[in-house]
PDB file of C-alpha atoms in Angstrom:
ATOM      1  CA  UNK A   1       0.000   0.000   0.000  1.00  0.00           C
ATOM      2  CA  UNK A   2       1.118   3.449  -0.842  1.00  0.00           C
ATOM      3  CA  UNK A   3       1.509   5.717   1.388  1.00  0.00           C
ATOM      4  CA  UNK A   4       1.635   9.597   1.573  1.00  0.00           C
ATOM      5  CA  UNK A   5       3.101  11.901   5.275  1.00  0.00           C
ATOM      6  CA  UNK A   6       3.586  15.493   5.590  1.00  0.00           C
ATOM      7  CA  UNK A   7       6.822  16.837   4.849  1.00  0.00           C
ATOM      8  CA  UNK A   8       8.353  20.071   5.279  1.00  0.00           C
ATOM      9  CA  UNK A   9       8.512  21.241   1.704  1.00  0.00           C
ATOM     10  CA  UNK A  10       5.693  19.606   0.436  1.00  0.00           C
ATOM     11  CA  UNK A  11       4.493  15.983   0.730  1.00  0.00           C
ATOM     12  CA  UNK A  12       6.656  12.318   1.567  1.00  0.00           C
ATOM     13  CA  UNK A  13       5.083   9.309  -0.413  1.00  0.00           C
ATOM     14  CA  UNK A  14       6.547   5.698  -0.301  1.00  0.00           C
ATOM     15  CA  UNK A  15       5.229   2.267  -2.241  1.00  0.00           C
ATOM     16  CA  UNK A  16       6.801  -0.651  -2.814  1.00  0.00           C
ATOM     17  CA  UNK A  17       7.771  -2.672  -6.096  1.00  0.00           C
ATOM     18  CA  UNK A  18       9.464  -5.876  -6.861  1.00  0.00           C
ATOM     19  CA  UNK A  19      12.770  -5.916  -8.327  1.00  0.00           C
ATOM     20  CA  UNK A  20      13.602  -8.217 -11.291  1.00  0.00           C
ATOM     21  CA  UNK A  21      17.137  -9.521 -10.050  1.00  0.00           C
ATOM     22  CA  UNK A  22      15.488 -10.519  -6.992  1.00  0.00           C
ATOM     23  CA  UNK A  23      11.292 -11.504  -7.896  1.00  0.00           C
ATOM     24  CA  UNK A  24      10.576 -12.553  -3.929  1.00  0.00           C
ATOM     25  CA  UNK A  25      12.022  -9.347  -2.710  1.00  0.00           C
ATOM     26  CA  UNK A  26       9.899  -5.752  -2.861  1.00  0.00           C
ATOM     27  CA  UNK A  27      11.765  -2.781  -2.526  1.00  0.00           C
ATOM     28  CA  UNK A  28      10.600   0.508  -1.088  1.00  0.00           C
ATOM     29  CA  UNK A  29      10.882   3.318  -2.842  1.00  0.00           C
ATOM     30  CA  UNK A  30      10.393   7.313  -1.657  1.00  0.00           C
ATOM     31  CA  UNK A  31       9.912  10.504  -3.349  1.00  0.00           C
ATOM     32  CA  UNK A  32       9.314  14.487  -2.054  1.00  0.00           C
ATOM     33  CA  UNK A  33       6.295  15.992  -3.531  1.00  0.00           C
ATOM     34  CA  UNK A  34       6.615  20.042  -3.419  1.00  0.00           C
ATOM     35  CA  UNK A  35       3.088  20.103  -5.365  1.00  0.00           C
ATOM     36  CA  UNK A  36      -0.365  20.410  -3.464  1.00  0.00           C
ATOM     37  CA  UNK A  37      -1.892  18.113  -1.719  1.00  0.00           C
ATOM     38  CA  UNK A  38      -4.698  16.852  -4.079  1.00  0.00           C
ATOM     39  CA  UNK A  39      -1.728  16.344  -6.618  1.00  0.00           C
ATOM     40  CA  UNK A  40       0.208  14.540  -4.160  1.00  0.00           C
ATOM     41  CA  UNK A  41      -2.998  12.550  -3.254  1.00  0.00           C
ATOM     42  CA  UNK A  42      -3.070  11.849  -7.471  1.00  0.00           C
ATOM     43  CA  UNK A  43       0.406  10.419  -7.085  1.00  0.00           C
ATOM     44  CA  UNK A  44      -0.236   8.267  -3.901  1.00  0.00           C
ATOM     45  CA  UNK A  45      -3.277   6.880  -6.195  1.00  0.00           C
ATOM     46  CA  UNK A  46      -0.806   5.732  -8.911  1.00  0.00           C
ATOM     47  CA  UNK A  47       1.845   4.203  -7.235  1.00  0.00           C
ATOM     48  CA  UNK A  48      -0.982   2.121  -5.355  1.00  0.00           C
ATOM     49  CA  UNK A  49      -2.796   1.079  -8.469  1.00  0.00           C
ATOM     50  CA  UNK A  50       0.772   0.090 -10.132  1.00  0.00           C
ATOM     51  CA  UNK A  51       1.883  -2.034  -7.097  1.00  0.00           C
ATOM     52  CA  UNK A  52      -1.473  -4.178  -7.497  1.00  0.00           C
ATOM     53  CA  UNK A  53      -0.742  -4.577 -11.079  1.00  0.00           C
ATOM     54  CA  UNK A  54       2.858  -5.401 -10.176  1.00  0.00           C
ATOM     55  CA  UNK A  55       4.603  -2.816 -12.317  1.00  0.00           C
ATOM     56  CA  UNK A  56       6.641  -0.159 -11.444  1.00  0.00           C
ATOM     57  CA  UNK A  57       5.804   3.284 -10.795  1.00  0.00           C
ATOM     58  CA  UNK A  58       7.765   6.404 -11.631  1.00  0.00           C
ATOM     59  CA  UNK A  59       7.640   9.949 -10.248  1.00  0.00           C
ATOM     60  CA  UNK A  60       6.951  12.848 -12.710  1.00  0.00           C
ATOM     61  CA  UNK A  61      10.182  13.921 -12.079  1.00  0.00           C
ATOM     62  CA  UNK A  62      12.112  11.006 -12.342  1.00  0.00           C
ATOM     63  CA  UNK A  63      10.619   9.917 -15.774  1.00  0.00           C
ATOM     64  CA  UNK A  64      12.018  10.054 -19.603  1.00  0.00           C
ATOM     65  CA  UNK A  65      12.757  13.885 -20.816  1.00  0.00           C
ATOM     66  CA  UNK A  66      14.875  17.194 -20.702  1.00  0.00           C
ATOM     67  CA  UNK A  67      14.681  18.114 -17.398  1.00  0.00           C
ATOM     68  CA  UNK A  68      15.905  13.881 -15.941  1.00  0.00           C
ATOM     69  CA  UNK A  69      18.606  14.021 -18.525  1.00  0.00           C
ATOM     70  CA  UNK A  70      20.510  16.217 -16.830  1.00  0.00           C
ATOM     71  CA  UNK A  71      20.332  14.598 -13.540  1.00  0.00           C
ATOM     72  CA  UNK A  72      20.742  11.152 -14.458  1.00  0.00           C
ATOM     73  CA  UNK A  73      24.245  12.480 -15.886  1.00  0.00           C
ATOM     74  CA  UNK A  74      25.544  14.506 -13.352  1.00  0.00           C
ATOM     75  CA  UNK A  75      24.674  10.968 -10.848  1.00  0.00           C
ATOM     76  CA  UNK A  76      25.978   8.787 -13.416  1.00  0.00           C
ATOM     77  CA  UNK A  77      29.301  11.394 -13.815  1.00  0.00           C
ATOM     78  CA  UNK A  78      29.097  11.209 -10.018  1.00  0.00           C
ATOM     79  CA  UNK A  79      29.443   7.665  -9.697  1.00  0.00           C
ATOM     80  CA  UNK A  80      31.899   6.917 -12.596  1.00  0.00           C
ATOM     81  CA  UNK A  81      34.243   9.595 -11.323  1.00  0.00           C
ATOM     82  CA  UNK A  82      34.475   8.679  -7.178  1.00  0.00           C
ATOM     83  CA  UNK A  83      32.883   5.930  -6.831  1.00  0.00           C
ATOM     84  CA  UNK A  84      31.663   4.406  -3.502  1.00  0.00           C
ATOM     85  CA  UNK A  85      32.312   7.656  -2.179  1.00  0.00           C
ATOM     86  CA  UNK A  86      30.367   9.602  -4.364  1.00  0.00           C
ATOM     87  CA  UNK A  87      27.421   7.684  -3.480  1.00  0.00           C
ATOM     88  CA  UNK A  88      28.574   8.440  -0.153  1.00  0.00           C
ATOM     89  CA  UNK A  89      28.282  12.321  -0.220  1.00  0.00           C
ATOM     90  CA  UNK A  90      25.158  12.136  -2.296  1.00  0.00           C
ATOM     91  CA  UNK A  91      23.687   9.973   0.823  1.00  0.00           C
ATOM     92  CA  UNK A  92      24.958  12.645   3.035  1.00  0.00           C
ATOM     93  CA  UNK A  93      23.215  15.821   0.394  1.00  0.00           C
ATOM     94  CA  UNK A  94      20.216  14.198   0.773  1.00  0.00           C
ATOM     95  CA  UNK A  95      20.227  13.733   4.767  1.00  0.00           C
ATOM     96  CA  UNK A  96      20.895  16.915   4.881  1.00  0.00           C
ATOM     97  CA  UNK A  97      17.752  18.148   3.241  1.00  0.00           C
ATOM     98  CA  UNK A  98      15.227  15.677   4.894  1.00  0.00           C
ATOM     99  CA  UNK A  99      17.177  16.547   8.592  1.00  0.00           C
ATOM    100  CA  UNK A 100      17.416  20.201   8.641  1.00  0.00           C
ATOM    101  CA  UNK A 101      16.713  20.163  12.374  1.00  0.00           C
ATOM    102  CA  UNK A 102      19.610  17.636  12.951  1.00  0.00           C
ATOM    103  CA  UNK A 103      22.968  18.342  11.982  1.00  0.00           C
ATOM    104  CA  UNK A 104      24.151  16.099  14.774  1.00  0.00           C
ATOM    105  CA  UNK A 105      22.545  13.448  13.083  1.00  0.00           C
ATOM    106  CA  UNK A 106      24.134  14.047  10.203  1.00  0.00           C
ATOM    107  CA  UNK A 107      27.791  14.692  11.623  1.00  0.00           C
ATOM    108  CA  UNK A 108      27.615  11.308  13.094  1.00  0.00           C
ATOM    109  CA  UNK A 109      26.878   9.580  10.286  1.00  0.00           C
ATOM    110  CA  UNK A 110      29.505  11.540   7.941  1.00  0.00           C
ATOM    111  CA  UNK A 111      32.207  10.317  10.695  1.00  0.00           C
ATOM    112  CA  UNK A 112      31.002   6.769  10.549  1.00  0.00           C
ATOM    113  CA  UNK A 113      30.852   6.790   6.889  1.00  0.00           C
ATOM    114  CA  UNK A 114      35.011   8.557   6.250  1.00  0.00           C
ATOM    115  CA  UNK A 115      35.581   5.316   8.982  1.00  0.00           C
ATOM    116  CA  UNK A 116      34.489   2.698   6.698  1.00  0.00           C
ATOM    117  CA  UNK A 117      35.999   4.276   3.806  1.00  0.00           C
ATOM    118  CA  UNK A 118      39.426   4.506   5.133  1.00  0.00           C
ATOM    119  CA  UNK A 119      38.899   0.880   6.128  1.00  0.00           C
ATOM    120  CA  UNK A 120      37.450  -0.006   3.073  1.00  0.00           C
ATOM    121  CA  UNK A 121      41.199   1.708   1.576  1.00  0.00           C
ATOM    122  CA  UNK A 122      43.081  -0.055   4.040  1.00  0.00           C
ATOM    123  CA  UNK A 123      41.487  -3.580   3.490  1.00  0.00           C
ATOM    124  CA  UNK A 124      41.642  -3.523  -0.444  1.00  0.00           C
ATOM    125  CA  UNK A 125      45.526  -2.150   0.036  1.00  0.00           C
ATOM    126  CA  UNK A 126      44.519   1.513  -2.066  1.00  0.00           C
ATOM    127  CA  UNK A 127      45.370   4.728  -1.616  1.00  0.00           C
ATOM    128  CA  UNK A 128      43.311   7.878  -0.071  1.00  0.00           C
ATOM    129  CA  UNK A 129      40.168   9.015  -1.650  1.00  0.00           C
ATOM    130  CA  UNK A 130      40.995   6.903  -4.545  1.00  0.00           C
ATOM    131  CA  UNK A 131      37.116   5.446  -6.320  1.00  0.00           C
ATOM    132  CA  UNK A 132      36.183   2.945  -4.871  1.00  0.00           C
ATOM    133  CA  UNK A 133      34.126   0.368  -7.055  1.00  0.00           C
ATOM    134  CA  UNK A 134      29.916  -0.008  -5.364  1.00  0.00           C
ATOM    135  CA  UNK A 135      30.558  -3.721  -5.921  1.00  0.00           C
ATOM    136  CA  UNK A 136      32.865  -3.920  -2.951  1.00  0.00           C
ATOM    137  CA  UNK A 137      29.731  -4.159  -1.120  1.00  0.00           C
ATOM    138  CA  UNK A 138      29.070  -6.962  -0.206  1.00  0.00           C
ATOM    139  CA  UNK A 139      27.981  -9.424   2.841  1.00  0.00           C
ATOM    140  CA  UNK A 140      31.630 -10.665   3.648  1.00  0.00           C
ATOM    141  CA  UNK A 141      33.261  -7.316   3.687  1.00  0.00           C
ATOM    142  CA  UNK A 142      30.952  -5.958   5.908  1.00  0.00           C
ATOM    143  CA  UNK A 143      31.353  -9.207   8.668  1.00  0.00           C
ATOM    144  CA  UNK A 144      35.478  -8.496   7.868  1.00  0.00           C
ATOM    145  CA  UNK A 145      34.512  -4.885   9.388  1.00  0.00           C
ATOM    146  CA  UNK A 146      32.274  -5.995  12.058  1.00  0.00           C
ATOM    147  CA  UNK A 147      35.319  -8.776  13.316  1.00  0.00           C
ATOM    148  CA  UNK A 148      37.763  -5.723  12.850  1.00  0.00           C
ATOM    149  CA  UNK A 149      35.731  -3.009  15.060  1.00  0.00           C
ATOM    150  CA  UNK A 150      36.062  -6.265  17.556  1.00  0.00           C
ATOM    151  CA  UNK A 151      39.425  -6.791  17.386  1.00  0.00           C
ATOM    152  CA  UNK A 152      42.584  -5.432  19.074  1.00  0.00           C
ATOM    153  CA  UNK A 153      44.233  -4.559  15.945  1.00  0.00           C
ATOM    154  CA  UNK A 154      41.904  -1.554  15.255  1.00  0.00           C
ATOM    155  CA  UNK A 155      43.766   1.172  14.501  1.00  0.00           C
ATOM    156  CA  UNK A 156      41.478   4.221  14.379  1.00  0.00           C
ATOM    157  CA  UNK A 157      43.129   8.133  13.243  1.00  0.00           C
ATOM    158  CA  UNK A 158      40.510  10.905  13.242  1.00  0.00           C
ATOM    159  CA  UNK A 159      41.065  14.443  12.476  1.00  0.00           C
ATOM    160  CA  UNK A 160      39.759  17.085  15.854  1.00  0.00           C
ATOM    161  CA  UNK A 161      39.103  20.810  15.790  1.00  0.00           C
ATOM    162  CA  UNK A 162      39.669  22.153  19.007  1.00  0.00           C
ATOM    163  CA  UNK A 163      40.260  25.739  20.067  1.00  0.00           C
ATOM    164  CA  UNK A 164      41.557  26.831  16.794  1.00  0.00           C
ATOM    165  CA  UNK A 165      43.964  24.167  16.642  1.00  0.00           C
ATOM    166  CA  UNK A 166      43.669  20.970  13.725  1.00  0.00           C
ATOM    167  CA  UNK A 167      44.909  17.686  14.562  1.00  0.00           C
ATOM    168  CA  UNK A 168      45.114  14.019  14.215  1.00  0.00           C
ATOM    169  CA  UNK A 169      44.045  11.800  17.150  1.00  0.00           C
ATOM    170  CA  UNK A 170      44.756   7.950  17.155  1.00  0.00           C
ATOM    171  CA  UNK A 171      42.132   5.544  18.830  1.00  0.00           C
ATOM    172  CA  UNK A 172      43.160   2.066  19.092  1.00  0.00           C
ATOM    173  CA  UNK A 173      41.852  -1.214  20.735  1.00  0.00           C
ATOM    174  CA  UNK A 174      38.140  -2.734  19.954  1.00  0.00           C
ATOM    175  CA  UNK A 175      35.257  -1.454  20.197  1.00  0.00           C
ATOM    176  CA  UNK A 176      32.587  -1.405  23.038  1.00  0.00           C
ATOM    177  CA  UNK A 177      30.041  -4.188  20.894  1.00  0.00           C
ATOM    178  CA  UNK A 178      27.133  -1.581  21.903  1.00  0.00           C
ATOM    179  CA  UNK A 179      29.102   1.114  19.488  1.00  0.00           C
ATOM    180  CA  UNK A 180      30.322  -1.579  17.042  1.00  0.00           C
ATOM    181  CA  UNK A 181      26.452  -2.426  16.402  1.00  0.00           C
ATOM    182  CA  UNK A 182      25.588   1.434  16.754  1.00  0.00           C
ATOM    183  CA  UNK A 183      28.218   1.808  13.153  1.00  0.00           C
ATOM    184  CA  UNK A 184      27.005  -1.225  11.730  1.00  0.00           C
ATOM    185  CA  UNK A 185      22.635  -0.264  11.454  1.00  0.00           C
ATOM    186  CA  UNK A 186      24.701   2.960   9.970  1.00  0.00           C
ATOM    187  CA  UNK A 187      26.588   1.490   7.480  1.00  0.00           C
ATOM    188  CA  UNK A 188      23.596  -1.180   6.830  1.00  0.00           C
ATOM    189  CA  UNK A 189      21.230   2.040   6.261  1.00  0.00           C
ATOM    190  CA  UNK A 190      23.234   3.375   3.835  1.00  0.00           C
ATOM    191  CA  UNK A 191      23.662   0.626   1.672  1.00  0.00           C
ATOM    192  CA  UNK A 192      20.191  -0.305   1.390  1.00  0.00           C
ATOM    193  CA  UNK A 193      19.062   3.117   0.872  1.00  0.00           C
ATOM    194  CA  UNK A 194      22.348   3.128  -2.308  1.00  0.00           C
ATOM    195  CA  UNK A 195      20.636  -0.351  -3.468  1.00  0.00           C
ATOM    196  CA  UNK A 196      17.370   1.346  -3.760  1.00  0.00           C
ATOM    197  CA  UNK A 197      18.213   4.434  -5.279  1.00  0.00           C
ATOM    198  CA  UNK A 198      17.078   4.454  -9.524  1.00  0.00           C
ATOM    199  CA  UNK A 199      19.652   7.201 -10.275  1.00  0.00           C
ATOM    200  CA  UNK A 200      22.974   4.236  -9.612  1.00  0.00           C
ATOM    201  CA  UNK A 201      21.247   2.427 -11.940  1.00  0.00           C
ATOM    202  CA  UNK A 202      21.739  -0.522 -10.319  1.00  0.00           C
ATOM    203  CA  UNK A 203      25.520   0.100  -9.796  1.00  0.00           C
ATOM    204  CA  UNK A 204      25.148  -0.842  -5.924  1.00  0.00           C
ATOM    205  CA  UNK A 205      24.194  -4.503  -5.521  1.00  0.00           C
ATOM    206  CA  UNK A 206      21.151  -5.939  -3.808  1.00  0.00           C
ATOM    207  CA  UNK A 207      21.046  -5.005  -0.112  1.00  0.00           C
ATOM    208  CA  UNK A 208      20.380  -9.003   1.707  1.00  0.00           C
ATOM    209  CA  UNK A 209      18.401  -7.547   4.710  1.00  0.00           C
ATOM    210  CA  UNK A 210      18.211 -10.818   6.011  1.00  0.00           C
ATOM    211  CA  UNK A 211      21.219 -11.515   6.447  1.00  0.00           C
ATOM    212  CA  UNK A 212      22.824  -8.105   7.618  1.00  0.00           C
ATOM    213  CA  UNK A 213      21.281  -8.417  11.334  1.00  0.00           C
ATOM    214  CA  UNK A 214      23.338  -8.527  14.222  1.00  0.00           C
ATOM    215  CA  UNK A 215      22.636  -9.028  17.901  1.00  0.00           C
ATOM    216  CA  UNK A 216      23.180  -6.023  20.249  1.00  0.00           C
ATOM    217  CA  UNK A 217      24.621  -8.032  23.395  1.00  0.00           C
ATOM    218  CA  UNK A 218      27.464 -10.079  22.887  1.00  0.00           C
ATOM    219  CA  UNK A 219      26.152 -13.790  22.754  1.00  0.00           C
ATOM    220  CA  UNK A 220      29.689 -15.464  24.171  1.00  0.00           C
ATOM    221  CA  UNK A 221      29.660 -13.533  27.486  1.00  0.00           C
ATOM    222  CA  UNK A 222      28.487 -14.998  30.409  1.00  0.00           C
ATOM    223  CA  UNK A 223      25.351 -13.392  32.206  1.00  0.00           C
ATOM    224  CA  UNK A 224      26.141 -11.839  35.647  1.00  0.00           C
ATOM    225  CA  UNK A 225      24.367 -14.001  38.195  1.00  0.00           C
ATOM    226  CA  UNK A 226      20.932 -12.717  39.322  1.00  0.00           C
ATOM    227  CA  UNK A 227      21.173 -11.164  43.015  1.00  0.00           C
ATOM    228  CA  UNK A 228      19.562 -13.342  45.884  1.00  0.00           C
ATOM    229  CA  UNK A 229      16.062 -11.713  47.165  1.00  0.00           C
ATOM    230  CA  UNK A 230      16.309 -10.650  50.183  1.00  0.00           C
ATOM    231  CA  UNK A 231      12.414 -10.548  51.295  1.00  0.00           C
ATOM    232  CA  UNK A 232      11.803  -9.450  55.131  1.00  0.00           C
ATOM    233  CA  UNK A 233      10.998 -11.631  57.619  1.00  0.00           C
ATOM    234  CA  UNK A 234       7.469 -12.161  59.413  1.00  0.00           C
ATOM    235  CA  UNK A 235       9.155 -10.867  62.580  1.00  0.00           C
ATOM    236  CA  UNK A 236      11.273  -7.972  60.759  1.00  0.00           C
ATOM    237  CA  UNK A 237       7.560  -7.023  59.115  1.00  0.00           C
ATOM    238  CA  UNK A 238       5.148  -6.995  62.383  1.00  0.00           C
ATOM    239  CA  UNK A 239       8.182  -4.416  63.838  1.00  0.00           C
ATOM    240  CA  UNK A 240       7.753  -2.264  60.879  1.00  0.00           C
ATOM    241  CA  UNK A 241       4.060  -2.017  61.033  1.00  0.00           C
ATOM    242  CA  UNK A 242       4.210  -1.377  65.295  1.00  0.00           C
ATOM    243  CA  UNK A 243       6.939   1.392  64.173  1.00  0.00           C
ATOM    244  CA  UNK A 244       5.010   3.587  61.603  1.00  0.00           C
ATOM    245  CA  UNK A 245       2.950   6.513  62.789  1.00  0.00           C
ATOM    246  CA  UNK A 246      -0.713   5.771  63.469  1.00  0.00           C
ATOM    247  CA  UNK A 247      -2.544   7.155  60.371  1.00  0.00           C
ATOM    248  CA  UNK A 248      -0.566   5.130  58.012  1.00  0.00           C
ATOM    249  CA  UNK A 249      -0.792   1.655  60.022  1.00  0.00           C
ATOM    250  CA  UNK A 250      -4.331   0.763  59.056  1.00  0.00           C
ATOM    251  CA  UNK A 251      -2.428   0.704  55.454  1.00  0.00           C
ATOM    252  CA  UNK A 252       0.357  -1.091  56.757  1.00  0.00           C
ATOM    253  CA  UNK A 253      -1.663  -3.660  58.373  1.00  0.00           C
ATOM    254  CA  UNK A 254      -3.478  -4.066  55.260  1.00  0.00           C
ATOM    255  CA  UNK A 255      -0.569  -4.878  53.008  1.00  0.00           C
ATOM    256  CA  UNK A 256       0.702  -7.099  55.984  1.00  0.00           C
ATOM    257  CA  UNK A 257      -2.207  -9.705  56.131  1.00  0.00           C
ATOM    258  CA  UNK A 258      -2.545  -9.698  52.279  1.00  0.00           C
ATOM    259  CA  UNK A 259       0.702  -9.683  50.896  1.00  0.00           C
ATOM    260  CA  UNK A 260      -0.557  -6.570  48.891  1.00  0.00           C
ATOM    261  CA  UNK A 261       1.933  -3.704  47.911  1.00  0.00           C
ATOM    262  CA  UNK A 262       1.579  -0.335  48.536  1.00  0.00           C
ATOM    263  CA  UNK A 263       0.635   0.689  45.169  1.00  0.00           C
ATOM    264  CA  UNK A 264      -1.908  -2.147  44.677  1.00  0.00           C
ATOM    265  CA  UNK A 265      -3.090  -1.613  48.322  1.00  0.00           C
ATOM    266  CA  UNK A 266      -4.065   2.398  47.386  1.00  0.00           C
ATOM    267  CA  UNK A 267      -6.051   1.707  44.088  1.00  0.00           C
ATOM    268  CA  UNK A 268      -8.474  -0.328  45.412  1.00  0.00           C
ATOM    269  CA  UNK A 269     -11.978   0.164  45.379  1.00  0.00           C
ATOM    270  CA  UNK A 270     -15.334  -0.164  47.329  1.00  0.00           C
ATOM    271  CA  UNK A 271     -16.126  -2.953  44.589  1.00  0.00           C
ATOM    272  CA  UNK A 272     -13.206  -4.845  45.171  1.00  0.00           C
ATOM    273  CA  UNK A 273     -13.942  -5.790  48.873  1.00  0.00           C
ATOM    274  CA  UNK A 274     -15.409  -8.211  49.895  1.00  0.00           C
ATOM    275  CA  UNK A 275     -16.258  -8.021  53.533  1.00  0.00           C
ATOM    276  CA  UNK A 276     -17.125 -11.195  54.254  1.00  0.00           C
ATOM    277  CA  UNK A 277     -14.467 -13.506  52.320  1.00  0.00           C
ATOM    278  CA  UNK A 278     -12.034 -12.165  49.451  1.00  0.00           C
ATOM    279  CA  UNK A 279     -10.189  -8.810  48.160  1.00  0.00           C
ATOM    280  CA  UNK A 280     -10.367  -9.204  44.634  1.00  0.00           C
ATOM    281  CA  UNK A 281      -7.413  -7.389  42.431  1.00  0.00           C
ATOM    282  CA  UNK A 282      -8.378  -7.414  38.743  1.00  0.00           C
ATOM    283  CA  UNK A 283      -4.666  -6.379  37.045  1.00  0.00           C
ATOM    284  CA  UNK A 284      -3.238  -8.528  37.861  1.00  0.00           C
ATOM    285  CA  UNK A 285      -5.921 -11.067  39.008  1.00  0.00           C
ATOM    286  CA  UNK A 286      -5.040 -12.082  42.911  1.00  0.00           C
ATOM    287  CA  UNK A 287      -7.293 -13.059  45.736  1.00  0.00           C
ATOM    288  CA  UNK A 288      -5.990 -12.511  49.060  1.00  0.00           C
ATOM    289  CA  UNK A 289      -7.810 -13.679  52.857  1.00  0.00           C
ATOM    290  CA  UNK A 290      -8.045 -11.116  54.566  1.00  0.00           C
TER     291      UNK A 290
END
């Protein structure tokens, strides 16, 4: 089902279509509408009716003529001349425009993004902001990464502004496996959304969602053993109630004979008493003798 939300400049709709290297898969697809809403209602309408047909549906903008020409060069220029890392700053143009109230966000992504491309460098032995080929993505690079963030040869160099000053700081040593997963839905995000995009052309292989899914606790460490409870003793709990001041004992007494908490013993109602036999607790359901 299509789907149209609000956007700042104008109107967000997203459908789905299948994708003829991979028939079982459906890909989503987005697109900004800066036109009115009834138009943008029109477009909704047309992407739905071509996802029950099964075809594929393309924005007014994005279709055969003058004005895509241009664009579908300058992407395809784009691509042929940097690479991987043109798709990269592309990704980043358009966060920017869709986040305008977020340029943390965005910062934090750009770093994670340089990371893996000076890994990506380091790993296939080339040099600096060399072009990268899109096919390098792929599902064992990306667990070579993941081991390496994990690892004690990790050999990080990032480039700090501070007070005027511009330098190089070195980070070595693994990484905590709660930031190693926080890079990895990051780089994950960006290569589905490059596997989506129709400007690549399909120059950026098939994002495997299923298989790009990692756990967020590490599964070889051993659990911390659960503390003993230390519950109060019949003896420790009649002192209690005899020490409280008078107008809260009737309470105290209460959650004494019934095993009721505090909480539980405040919300109940006239309809929940039973004078001559039961409380009755509904959420969750407990009987207690009084």
């Amino acid at each position: 089902m299509a789907s149209k939300r609000p956007h700042s400049r104008g109107w967000t709709l997203r459908w789905r279509e299948s994708d003829p290297s991979h028939p079982n898969c459906r890909v989503q697809r987005s697109w900004l509408c800066t036109d009115s809403e009834a138009q943008a209602e029109v477009y909704r309408a047309e992407a739905e009716a071509a996802e029950g047909r099964g075809e594929r549906w393309c924005p007014p903008d994005r279709r055969p003529g003058s004005g895509r020409a241009g664009v579908n060069d300058a992407v395809a220029q784009l691509v042929a001349e940097h690479g991987l890392r043109g798709i990269a700053a592309h990704y980043i143009k358009e966060l920017r425009v869709l986040r305008e109230r977020r340029p943390g966000t965005v910062a934090e992504i750009t770093r994670s993004l340089r990371c893996f491309l000076r890994w990506l460098w380091d790993h296939n032995n080339m040099e600096a902001a060399s072009r990268l080929d899109p096919g390098v993505l792929t599902v064992p690079v990306l667990q070579e990464w993941w081991t390496w963030m994990l690892s004690d040869h990790r050999v990080v160099e990032v480039r700090v502004k501070r007070g005027g000053r511009d330098y190089v700081r070195t980070y070595t040593g693994p990484l905590k496996r709660s930031s190693a997963y926080k890079e990895w839905r990051t780089i994950v995000a960006f290569w589905r959304w490059a596997a989506q995009v129709e400007e690549f052309s399909g120059a950026v292989p098939m994002c495997p969602t299923e298989r790009l899914t990692k756990t967020y606790r590490d599964p070889n460490k051993p659990r911390a053993a659960r503390r003993p409870v230390a519950a109060a003793t019949w003896e420790q709990a009649a002192r209690c109630v005899a020490a409280v001041p008078d107008w809260v004992r009737p309470l105290a007494m209460l959650c004494y004979y019934t095993g009721l908490r505090v909480g539980q013993a405040r919300e109940l109602r006239w309809e929940d008493v039973h004078l001559l036999s039961l409380i009755h607790i509904s959420e969750p359901t407990r009987q207690a003798e009084i």
